[in-house]
Amino acid sequence: MATGRLIRNYNLSHAIQGSDCGEVLIHLNMKMRVLLCVLLLGFLGVCHGGGLRKNFYKNSCPQAEDIIKSKTQQHVLANPDLPADLLRMHFHDCFVRGCDASVLLNSTATNTAERDAIPNLTLAGFEVIDDIKSEVEAKCPKTVSCADILTLATRDAVSVQFNKSMWEVLTGRRDGTVSKSSEALADIPRPSFNITVLKQRFAIKGLTLQDLVVLSGAHTIGDAHCILFSNRLYNFTGKGDQDPSLDATYAEFLKTKCKSPSDSTTTVEMDPDSSTKFNSDYYTNLLQNKGLFQSDAALLTQKKSADIAKKLVDKKIFFSEFAQSMKRLGAIEVLTGSAGEIRNKCWVVNS
Ligand code: HEM
Ligand SMILES: *[C@@H]1O[C@H](CO)[C@@H](O)[C@H](O)[C@H]1NC(C)=O
Ligand SMILES: *[C@@H]1O[C@H](CO)[C@@H](O)[C@H](O)[C@H]1NC(C)=O
Ligand SMILES: *[C@@H]1O[C@H](CO)[C@@H](O)[C@H](O)[C@H]1NC(C)=O
Ligand SMILES: *[C@@H]1O[C@H](CO)[C@@H](O)[C@H](O)[C@H]1NC(C)=O
Ligand SMILES: *[C@@H]1O[C@H](CO)[C@@H](O)[C@H](O)[C@H]1NC(C)=O
């Protein structure tokens, strides 16, 4: 029931853009805000990114988006893995306390931050955002949020191979001041999840089944550690068996890379042969039972999600759907107006 409500409210919030619930609700904690959004304001569609707009920095920092784009392009040329690093980082940011750059905060003496919750959350991304931020600060001090920089840089990094922007990014996000590893563990879906739990985790963030299937297509780029799926190869039910829903030939191939069930350091391409190319091969592979994680394979276990996956094999449809779902991802529980702050440095809150 709660799931249905969230999804309906969410769709409404797209029809009516407008005022800013971040400001009204600034003094309430996240759970209360989400609850209030759903119960009281949701029907008006004021939540979920209502405070974002196109080109928010037009007057305050007209060169911001260009700086971010050209810096990002430079970094991608030096590191072809960057689009995947940033895409995953942005997803994790948005799923924990909304897209507020909480993922970028360092741990402190008294707090373990989100970025230290997920083993090996790739480091390259952090340094790149810090580098872009310092360039933006030099031109427009204390103006452009780390949350917007991460959102724009993610879009720009994925877009490099196409030499055009692959989706629209609205701006006006502000930065959060809290980052807790415990929340990352609670909110971020795990690769072992089934379709029921995946749907729930996305619905809590106002995202639909369609968004789940479309955004899983992000696994068309990047790498994954063996340990996150090796149970499918070596010991699926504790009897030394393989996951029968995984293509047997592909499983044999994966075993040549992941040589033992406990290998925690080796990584493999998630989309073999085109792991740096953003395309719709993810769905082609998925439909051949070559999805890498159980969470990928789970998309085929219900007719509705399987039917969506079949449509997304068409690259044109995938790109257009991905653009829409990324906009929704980038609007999750954003801080706008006078909520949060504009961080001076992305890895530490302002003192
Ligand atoms: C549906 C639930 C999802 C699950 C369970 C999941 C899980 C994972 C896991 C376990 C990895 C491998 C991490 C590693 O070994 O270092 C990964 C990688 C990745 N994920 Fe997801 N993910 C999900 C959805 C998403 C979404 C929505 C996006 C972005 C829109 C995304 C983007 C990525 C990218 C780009 C990588 C590769 C990272 C890299 O190579 O640096 N994932 N994901
Ligand atoms: C905080 O993170 C930055 C990179 O984002 C790193 O350069 C710095 O060493 C970190 N500081 C601490 C105290 O861990
Ligand atoms: C990329 O697009 C810009 C304009 O949108 C154009 O000036 C430039 O030549 C293009 N670069 C390549 C490599 O196609
Ligand atoms: C999905 O996973 C949850 C949590 O582990 C479990 O309670 C549920 O029975 C599973 N559902 C299906 C259809 O396997
Ligand atoms: C498979 O899992 C079972 C139960 O968790 C465990 O007892 C066994 O040692 C595992 N086998 C291998 C080869 O890891
Ligand atoms: C992942 O982290 C572990 C422990 O911090 C480290 O030993 C390992 O080399 C890392 N692997 C990769 C691929 O970065």
Short mmCIF file of C-alpha atoms and ligand atoms in Angstrom, two decimals:
data_model
loop_
_atom_site.label_atom_id
_atom_site.label_comp_id
_atom_site.label_asym_id
_atom_site.label_seq_id
_atom_site.Cartn_x
_atom_site.Cartn_y
_atom_site.Cartn_z
CA MET A 1 0.00 0.00 0.00
CA ALA A 2 2.70 2.46 1.03
CA THR A 3 4.52 1.56 -2.16
CA GLY A 4 1.58 2.40 -4.36
CA ARG A 5 1.13 5.73 -2.66
CA LEU A 6 4.71 6.75 -3.16
CA ILE A 7 4.65 5.90 -6.80
CA ARG A 8 1.42 7.76 -7.44
CA ASN A 9 2.58 10.82 -5.52
CA TYR A 10 5.81 10.73 -7.36
CA ASN A 11 4.17 10.82 -10.77
CA LEU A 12 2.06 13.71 -9.63
CA SER A 13 5.09 15.63 -8.52
CA HIS A 14 6.24 15.65 -12.11
CA ALA A 15 3.04 17.09 -13.42
CA ILE A 16 3.14 20.00 -11.01
CA GLN A 17 6.55 21.54 -10.40
CA GLY A 18 6.78 24.35 -7.96
CA SER A 19 7.39 25.27 -4.38
CA ASP A 20 10.03 23.89 -2.17
CA CYS A 21 9.37 21.43 0.57
CA GLY A 22 13.02 21.39 1.66
CA GLU A 23 12.63 24.83 3.15
CA VAL A 24 9.39 24.18 4.94
CA LEU A 25 10.66 20.97 6.36
CA ILE A 26 14.20 21.99 7.14
CA HIS A 27 13.86 21.43 10.85
CA LEU A 28 12.47 17.95 10.55
CA ASN A 29 14.61 14.89 10.28
CA MET A 30 14.66 12.83 7.11
CA LYS A 31 12.15 10.20 8.16
CA MET A 32 9.68 12.85 9.22
CA ARG A 33 10.23 14.77 6.00
CA VAL A 34 9.59 11.75 3.85
CA LEU A 35 6.51 10.88 5.88
CA LEU A 36 5.19 14.43 5.68
CA CYS A 37 5.87 14.63 1.99
CA VAL A 38 3.94 11.44 1.45
CA LEU A 39 1.07 12.09 3.80
CA LEU A 40 0.49 15.83 3.70
CA LEU A 41 2.14 17.46 0.75
CA GLY A 42 2.53 14.57 -1.64
CA PHE A 43 -0.84 15.05 -3.28
CA LEU A 44 0.11 18.59 -4.25
CA GLY A 45 3.27 17.34 -5.85
CA VAL A 46 5.55 19.73 -4.03
CA CYS A 47 8.16 17.22 -3.00
CA HIS A 48 10.83 15.34 -4.93
CA GLY A 49 12.85 18.00 -6.62
CA GLY A 50 10.23 20.69 -6.88
CA GLY A 51 12.86 23.26 -5.89
CA LEU A 52 15.26 22.42 -8.71
CA ARG A 53 15.38 24.35 -11.94
CA LYS A 54 17.20 24.68 -15.23
CA ASN A 55 20.45 26.64 -15.08
CA PHE A 56 20.13 27.66 -11.42
CA TYR A 57 23.56 29.36 -11.55
CA LYS A 58 22.75 31.47 -14.63
CA ASN A 59 23.26 34.73 -12.75
CA SER A 60 25.33 33.69 -9.74
CA CYS A 61 27.94 31.69 -11.71
CA PRO A 62 27.20 31.66 -15.43
CA GLN A 63 30.35 29.68 -16.27
CA ALA A 64 29.72 26.91 -13.70
CA GLU A 65 28.23 24.32 -16.05
CA ASP A 66 30.93 24.91 -18.69
CA ILE A 67 33.74 24.57 -16.16
CA ILE A 68 32.27 21.34 -14.84
CA LYS A 69 31.84 19.96 -18.34
CA SER A 70 35.32 20.74 -19.61
CA LYS A 71 37.03 19.58 -16.42
CA THR A 72 35.03 16.36 -16.49
CA GLN A 73 35.93 15.74 -20.13
CA GLN A 74 39.63 16.16 -19.33
CA HIS A 75 39.38 13.67 -16.49
CA VAL A 76 37.50 11.12 -18.61
CA LEU A 77 40.19 11.27 -21.29
CA ALA A 78 42.75 10.42 -18.61
CA ASN A 79 40.58 7.75 -16.99
CA PRO A 80 38.03 5.79 -19.04
CA ASP A 81 36.60 4.25 -15.84
CA LEU A 82 35.46 7.62 -14.56
CA PRO A 83 31.94 7.59 -16.06
CA ALA A 84 31.20 4.34 -14.19
CA ASP A 85 32.78 5.62 -10.97
CA LEU A 86 30.72 8.80 -10.98
CA LEU A 87 27.49 7.13 -12.06
CA ARG A 88 27.67 4.72 -9.15
CA MET A 89 28.71 7.45 -6.74
CA HIS A 90 25.79 9.64 -7.79
CA PHE A 91 23.36 6.73 -7.35
CA HIS A 92 24.70 6.06 -3.87
CA ASP A 93 24.57 9.73 -2.98
CA CYS A 94 20.93 10.06 -4.00
CA PHE A 95 19.81 6.88 -2.24
CA VAL A 96 21.21 7.98 1.12
CA ARG A 97 19.66 11.24 2.45
CA GLY A 98 18.92 12.38 -1.09
CA CYS A 99 21.30 13.92 -3.64
CA ASP A 100 23.14 16.09 -1.11
CA ALA A 101 26.78 15.09 -1.66
CA SER A 102 26.77 13.27 1.68
CA VAL A 103 28.64 10.47 -0.09
CA LEU A 104 31.62 12.82 -0.53
CA LEU A 105 32.13 13.58 3.16
CA ASN A 106 35.13 12.04 4.88
CA SER A 107 34.82 10.12 8.08
CA THR A 108 35.85 12.02 11.22
CA ALA A 109 37.22 10.95 14.60
CA THR A 110 33.67 10.41 15.86
CA ASN A 111 31.74 9.43 12.72
CA THR A 112 32.13 6.79 10.02
CA ALA A 113 30.86 8.34 6.79
CA GLU A 114 28.95 6.75 3.90
CA ARG A 115 32.05 6.55 1.75
CA ASP A 116 33.66 4.20 4.24
CA ALA A 117 30.64 1.91 4.40
CA ILE A 118 30.94 0.37 0.97
CA PRO A 119 34.19 -1.50 0.47
CA ASN A 120 36.27 -0.11 -2.39
CA LEU A 121 33.85 2.61 -3.40
CA THR A 122 36.14 3.78 -6.13
CA LEU A 123 38.47 6.58 -5.16
CA ALA A 124 39.03 8.22 -8.51
CA GLY A 125 35.61 9.83 -8.39
CA PHE A 126 36.26 11.69 -5.13
CA GLU A 127 39.45 13.32 -6.36
CA VAL A 128 37.82 14.42 -9.58
CA ILE A 129 34.92 16.10 -7.80
CA ASP A 130 37.38 17.84 -5.46
CA ASP A 131 39.38 19.05 -8.45
CA ILE A 132 36.30 20.39 -10.24
CA LYS A 133 35.07 22.02 -7.06
CA SER A 134 38.33 23.91 -6.54
CA GLU A 135 38.20 25.26 -10.10
CA VAL A 136 34.58 26.35 -9.63
CA GLU A 137 35.39 27.93 -6.24
CA ALA A 138 38.19 29.94 -7.84
CA LYS A 139 35.67 31.54 -10.22
CA CYS A 140 32.59 31.67 -7.97
CA PRO A 141 33.38 31.25 -4.27
CA LYS A 142 30.72 29.68 -2.02
CA THR A 143 28.13 29.47 -4.78
CA VAL A 144 27.94 26.07 -6.44
CA SER A 145 27.05 23.02 -4.36
CA CYS A 146 29.00 19.78 -4.37
CA ALA A 147 25.68 18.01 -4.91
CA ASP A 148 25.12 19.85 -8.20
CA ILE A 149 28.74 19.33 -9.24
CA LEU A 150 28.45 15.57 -8.72
CA THR A 151 25.13 15.44 -10.59
CA LEU A 152 26.41 17.49 -13.54
CA ALA A 153 29.79 15.74 -13.69
CA THR A 154 28.08 12.35 -13.77
CA ARG A 155 25.98 13.42 -16.76
CA ASP A 156 28.98 15.01 -18.47
CA ALA A 157 31.22 11.98 -17.91
CA VAL A 158 28.72 9.50 -19.35
CA SER A 159 28.10 11.94 -22.23
CA VAL A 160 31.73 12.21 -23.37
CA GLN A 161 31.52 9.24 -25.76
CA PHE A 162 28.51 10.84 -27.44
CA ASN A 163 29.81 14.42 -27.58
CA LYS A 164 26.41 15.66 -26.47
CA SER A 165 24.53 15.82 -23.19
CA MET A 166 22.66 12.59 -22.67
CA TRP A 167 20.14 13.97 -20.19
CA GLU A 168 19.01 17.24 -18.70
CA VAL A 169 20.22 18.11 -15.22
CA LEU A 170 18.21 20.56 -13.14
CA THR A 171 20.22 22.43 -10.51
CA GLY A 172 19.79 24.22 -7.19
CA ARG A 173 20.70 21.33 -4.88
CA ARG A 174 22.36 22.22 -1.60
CA ASP A 175 24.80 20.13 0.40
CA GLY A 176 23.93 18.05 3.43
CA THR A 177 25.91 18.07 6.63
CA VAL A 178 25.43 14.49 7.75
CA SER A 179 26.93 11.27 6.41
CA LYS A 180 26.56 7.97 8.21
CA SER A 181 27.89 4.61 7.10
CA SER A 182 24.97 2.87 8.81
CA GLU A 183 22.50 4.67 6.54
CA ALA A 184 24.42 3.67 3.43
CA LEU A 185 24.23 0.04 4.46
CA ALA A 186 20.50 0.38 5.13
CA ASP A 187 19.49 2.26 1.97
CA ILE A 188 21.70 0.93 -0.78
CA PRO A 189 20.37 -2.18 -2.48
CA ARG A 190 22.58 -5.23 -2.31
CA PRO A 191 23.52 -7.41 -5.26
CA SER A 192 21.81 -10.39 -3.59
CA PHE A 193 18.36 -8.74 -3.49
CA ASN A 194 15.33 -10.25 -5.20
CA ILE A 195 12.78 -8.31 -7.21
CA THR A 196 10.42 -7.77 -4.27
CA VAL A 197 13.04 -6.10 -2.11
CA LEU A 198 14.55 -4.14 -5.02
CA LYS A 199 11.12 -2.75 -5.87
CA GLN A 200 10.60 -1.77 -2.22
CA ARG A 201 13.97 0.01 -1.97
CA PHE A 202 13.26 2.01 -5.11
CA ALA A 203 9.67 2.79 -4.08
CA ILE A 204 10.89 4.23 -0.77
CA LYS A 205 12.87 6.71 -2.88
CA GLY A 206 9.85 7.49 -5.06
CA LEU A 207 11.13 5.42 -7.98
CA THR A 208 9.02 2.97 -9.94
CA LEU A 209 9.58 -0.53 -11.33
CA GLN A 210 10.27 1.16 -14.68
CA ASP A 211 13.01 3.26 -13.03
CA LEU A 212 14.47 0.13 -11.44
CA VAL A 213 14.78 -1.73 -14.73
CA VAL A 214 16.00 1.35 -16.62
CA LEU A 215 18.58 2.45 -14.05
CA SER A 216 19.92 -1.09 -13.66
CA GLY A 217 21.07 -0.52 -17.26
CA ALA A 218 23.84 1.61 -15.70
CA HIS A 219 25.57 -1.74 -15.29
CA THR A 220 26.41 -1.46 -18.98
CA ILE A 221 29.59 0.25 -17.76
CA GLY A 222 32.01 -0.53 -14.97
CA ASP A 223 33.46 -3.40 -13.04
CA ALA A 224 32.43 -5.55 -10.11
CA HIS A 225 34.33 -7.45 -7.44
CA CYS A 226 34.09 -11.24 -7.66
CA ILE A 227 33.06 -11.59 -4.04
CA LEU A 228 29.74 -9.87 -4.80
CA PHE A 229 28.52 -12.63 -7.11
CA SER A 230 30.86 -15.61 -6.58
CA ASN A 231 28.21 -17.45 -4.59
CA ARG A 232 26.39 -17.79 -7.93
CA LEU A 233 29.43 -19.58 -9.33
CA TYR A 234 30.55 -21.77 -6.44
CA ASN A 235 28.03 -22.20 -3.67
CA PHE A 236 24.58 -20.92 -4.47
CA THR A 237 22.59 -22.88 -1.88
CA GLY A 238 25.43 -24.02 0.33
CA LYS A 239 25.85 -27.33 -1.54
CA GLY A 240 28.73 -26.28 -3.78
CA ASP A 241 26.28 -25.58 -6.60
CA GLN A 242 25.82 -22.92 -9.28
CA ASP A 243 22.93 -20.50 -9.67
CA PRO A 244 20.74 -22.28 -12.27
CA SER A 245 19.46 -18.91 -13.51
CA LEU A 246 22.98 -17.95 -14.63
CA ASP A 247 24.00 -19.03 -18.14
CA ALA A 248 26.32 -22.03 -17.66
CA THR A 249 28.86 -20.97 -20.30
CA TYR A 250 29.06 -17.49 -18.85
CA ALA A 251 29.49 -19.00 -15.38
CA GLU A 252 32.47 -21.02 -16.64
CA PHE A 253 33.98 -17.87 -18.12
CA LEU A 254 33.49 -15.98 -14.85
CA LYS A 255 35.19 -18.81 -12.94
CA THR A 256 38.32 -18.30 -15.03
CA LYS A 257 38.41 -14.74 -13.65
CA CYS A 258 37.13 -15.35 -10.14
CA LYS A 259 39.20 -18.38 -9.24
CA SER A 260 37.97 -18.92 -5.71
CA PRO A 261 34.73 -18.23 -3.80
CA SER A 262 36.56 -15.95 -1.38
CA ASP A 263 38.41 -13.78 -3.91
CA SER A 264 37.72 -10.23 -2.73
CA THR A 265 40.20 -8.32 -4.87
CA THR A 266 39.65 -9.36 -8.51
CA THR A 267 37.17 -7.38 -10.58
CA VAL A 268 35.41 -8.28 -13.83
CA GLU A 269 33.67 -6.19 -16.45
CA MET A 270 29.95 -6.07 -15.78
CA ASP A 271 29.19 -5.86 -19.49
CA PRO A 272 31.83 -8.06 -21.13
CA ASP A 273 33.66 -6.46 -24.07
CA SER A 274 31.96 -3.10 -23.79
CA SER A 275 32.37 -2.14 -20.15
CA THR A 276 33.49 1.38 -20.97
CA LYS A 277 30.83 1.89 -23.65
CA PHE A 278 27.49 3.17 -22.55
CA ASN A 279 24.98 1.18 -24.62
CA SER A 280 22.03 -1.18 -24.25
CA ASP A 281 24.09 -4.39 -24.29
CA TYR A 282 23.22 -4.85 -20.63
CA TYR A 283 19.71 -5.89 -21.63
CA THR A 284 20.88 -8.15 -24.46
CA ASN A 285 23.13 -9.96 -21.99
CA LEU A 286 20.51 -9.98 -19.27
CA LEU A 287 17.97 -11.65 -21.54
CA GLN A 288 20.56 -14.36 -22.27
CA ASN A 289 20.79 -15.02 -18.52
CA LYS A 290 24.13 -13.25 -18.34
CA GLY A 291 23.23 -10.63 -15.79
CA LEU A 292 26.12 -10.55 -13.31
CA PHE A 293 24.36 -10.03 -9.99
CA GLN A 294 21.32 -11.79 -8.57
CA SER A 295 19.78 -8.31 -8.54
CA ASP A 296 20.25 -8.13 -12.31
CA ALA A 297 18.87 -11.62 -12.89
CA ALA A 298 15.97 -10.74 -10.57
CA LEU A 299 14.60 -8.37 -13.20
CA LEU A 300 13.66 -11.40 -15.28
CA THR A 301 11.77 -13.14 -12.50
CA GLN A 302 8.56 -11.17 -13.00
CA LYS A 303 6.75 -10.66 -16.27
CA LYS A 304 6.32 -6.92 -15.87
CA SER A 305 9.99 -6.15 -15.33
CA ALA A 306 11.10 -8.72 -17.92
CA ASP A 307 8.86 -7.04 -20.50
CA ILE A 308 10.42 -3.66 -19.71
CA ALA A 309 13.91 -5.16 -20.10
CA LYS A 310 12.94 -6.51 -23.54
CA LYS A 311 11.94 -3.05 -24.73
CA LEU A 312 15.20 -1.53 -23.50
CA VAL A 313 17.34 -3.68 -25.81
CA ASP A 314 16.54 -0.95 -28.33
CA LYS A 315 19.28 1.62 -27.73
CA LYS A 316 17.09 4.57 -28.68
CA ILE A 317 14.43 3.59 -26.20
CA PHE A 318 17.02 2.87 -23.49
CA PHE A 319 18.73 6.26 -23.88
CA SER A 320 15.46 8.13 -23.81
CA GLU A 321 14.18 6.22 -20.76
CA PHE A 322 17.53 6.50 -19.00
CA ALA A 323 17.43 10.27 -19.44
CA GLN A 324 14.05 10.43 -17.72
CA SER A 325 14.93 8.06 -14.90
CA MET A 326 18.21 9.88 -14.20
CA LYS A 327 16.28 13.11 -13.81
CA ARG A 328 14.08 11.41 -11.23
CA LEU A 329 17.10 9.88 -9.48
CA GLY A 330 18.74 13.33 -9.34
CA ALA A 331 15.69 14.83 -7.66
CA ILE A 332 15.42 12.40 -4.73
CA GLU A 333 14.97 14.22 -1.40
CA VAL A 334 17.06 17.20 -2.53
CA LEU A 335 17.84 20.09 -0.22
CA THR A 336 16.96 23.41 -1.85
CA GLY A 337 16.27 27.02 -0.89
CA SER A 338 18.02 27.69 2.41
CA ALA A 339 18.22 24.06 3.55
CA GLY A 340 21.68 22.58 4.00
CA GLU A 341 24.69 24.63 2.91
CA ILE A 342 27.06 25.26 0.01
CA ARG A 343 30.11 23.38 1.16
CA ASN A 344 33.47 25.12 0.70
CA LYS A 345 35.23 21.80 0.29
CA CYS A 346 33.34 18.71 -0.77
CA TRP A 347 34.89 16.35 1.75
CA VAL A 348 34.15 18.34 4.88
CA VAL A 349 31.17 20.34 6.18
CA ASN A 350 31.65 24.09 6.68
CA SER A 351 32.84 24.94 10.15
C1 HEM B 1 19.23 -2.08 -8.64
C2 HEM B 1 20.02 -2.17 -7.62
C3 HEM B 1 21.51 -2.11 -7.73
C4 HEM B 1 22.37 -2.96 -7.14
C5 HEM B 1 22.03 -4.12 -6.24
C6 HEM B 1 23.70 -2.56 -7.54
C7 HEM B 1 24.85 -3.18 -7.12
C8 HEM B 1 26.11 -2.90 -7.60
C9 HEM B 1 27.31 -3.58 -7.21
C10 HEM B 1 27.38 -4.65 -6.14
C11 HEM B 1 28.32 -3.10 -7.95
C12 HEM B 1 29.79 -3.55 -7.95
C13 HEM B 1 30.59 -2.72 -6.99
C14 HEM B 1 32.00 -3.22 -6.87
O1 HEM B 1 32.26 -4.40 -7.00
O2 HEM B 1 32.89 -2.38 -6.62
C15 HEM B 1 27.77 -2.10 -8.81
C16 HEM B 1 28.49 -1.37 -9.71
C17 HEM B 1 27.97 -0.31 -10.41
N1 HEM B 1 26.71 0.19 -10.31
FE1 HEM B 1 25.14 -0.68 -9.39
N2 HEM B 1 23.61 -1.48 -8.35
C18 HEM B 1 22.30 -1.16 -8.50
C19 HEM B 1 21.79 -0.10 -9.20
C20 HEM B 1 22.58 0.85 -9.82
C21 HEM B 1 22.09 2.10 -10.32
C22 HEM B 1 20.65 2.60 -10.18
C23 HEM B 1 23.14 2.73 -10.87
C24 HEM B 1 23.22 4.09 -11.51
C25 HEM B 1 22.21 4.70 -12.09
C26 HEM B 1 24.28 1.85 -10.75
C27 HEM B 1 25.52 2.09 -11.29
C28 HEM B 1 26.60 1.25 -11.14
C29 HEM B 1 27.86 1.43 -11.86
C30 HEM B 1 28.14 2.47 -12.92
C31 HEM B 1 28.72 0.45 -11.39
C32 HEM B 1 30.19 0.24 -11.80
C33 HEM B 1 31.05 1.03 -10.89
C34 HEM B 1 32.50 1.10 -11.30
O3 HEM B 1 32.97 0.32 -12.13
O4 HEM B 1 33.22 1.97 -10.77
N3 HEM B 1 23.90 0.73 -10.08
N4 HEM B 1 26.43 -2.00 -8.57
C1 LIG B 2 39.43 13.75 2.89
O1 LIG B 2 39.20 13.42 1.55
C2 LIG B 2 40.12 13.98 0.63
C3 LIG B 2 39.73 13.57 -0.76
O2 LIG B 2 38.38 13.70 -1.01
C4 LIG B 2 41.52 13.52 0.93
O3 LIG B 2 42.41 14.16 0.05
C5 LIG B 2 41.86 13.85 2.35
O4 LIG B 2 43.11 13.29 2.67
C6 LIG B 2 40.82 13.35 3.32
N1 LIG B 2 41.11 13.84 4.63
C7 LIG B 2 41.11 13.08 5.69
C8 LIG B 2 41.41 13.78 6.99
O5 LIG B 2 40.87 11.89 5.63
C1 LIG B 3 31.58 17.98 -30.41
O1 LIG B 3 30.51 18.88 -30.51
C2 LIG B 3 30.91 20.22 -30.68
C3 LIG B 3 29.67 21.13 -30.71
O2 LIG B 3 28.57 20.56 -30.13
C4 LIG B 3 31.70 20.38 -31.96
O3 LIG B 3 32.14 21.71 -32.09
C5 LIG B 3 32.89 19.43 -31.93
O4 LIG B 3 33.57 19.47 -33.16
C6 LIG B 3 32.45 18.01 -31.65
N1 LIG B 3 33.63 17.16 -31.47
C7 LIG B 3 33.75 15.99 -32.07
C8 LIG B 3 34.98 15.23 -31.75
O5 LIG B 3 32.91 15.53 -32.81
C1 LIG B 4 12.85 -11.81 -1.28
O1 LIG B 4 13.74 -11.57 -0.22
C2 LIG B 4 13.11 -11.33 1.00
C3 LIG B 4 14.17 -10.89 2.00
O2 LIG B 4 15.27 -11.75 1.99
C4 LIG B 4 12.34 -12.56 1.43
O3 LIG B 4 11.68 -12.32 2.67
C5 LIG B 4 11.31 -12.90 0.36
O4 LIG B 4 10.67 -14.10 0.68
C6 LIG B 4 11.96 -13.01 -1.01
N1 LIG B 4 10.93 -13.09 -2.01
C7 LIG B 4 10.98 -13.94 -3.01
C8 LIG B 4 9.85 -13.91 -3.98
O5 LIG B 4 11.89 -14.72 -3.15
C1 LIG B 5 29.28 -23.70 0.80
O1 LIG B 5 28.42 -23.18 1.79
C2 LIG B 5 28.25 -24.05 2.89
C3 LIG B 5 27.18 -23.44 3.80
O2 LIG B 5 27.36 -22.06 3.97
C4 LIG B 5 29.58 -24.20 3.59
O3 LIG B 5 29.44 -25.07 4.70
C5 LIG B 5 30.60 -24.77 2.60
O4 LIG B 5 31.87 -24.83 3.22
C6 LIG B 5 30.67 -23.93 1.37
N1 LIG B 5 31.51 -24.58 0.36
C7 LIG B 5 32.46 -23.94 -0.28
C8 LIG B 5 33.20 -24.70 -1.32
O5 LIG B 5 32.75 -22.77 -0.05
C1 LIG B 6 39.61 -3.34 -1.86
O1 LIG B 6 39.86 -3.07 -0.51
C2 LIG B 6 40.71 -4.01 0.11
C3 LIG B 6 40.78 -3.70 1.58
O2 LIG B 6 40.70 -2.34 1.83
C4 LIG B 6 42.08 -3.95 -0.58
O3 LIG B 6 42.96 -4.89 0.01
C5 LIG B 6 41.90 -4.29 -2.05
O4 LIG B 6 43.12 -4.18 -2.75
C6 LIG B 6 40.87 -3.37 -2.69
N1 LIG B 6 40.63 -3.81 -4.04
C7 LIG B 6 40.58 -2.99 -5.09
C8 LIG B 6 40.29 -3.61 -6.40
O5 LIG B 6 40.76 -1.80 -4.99
#
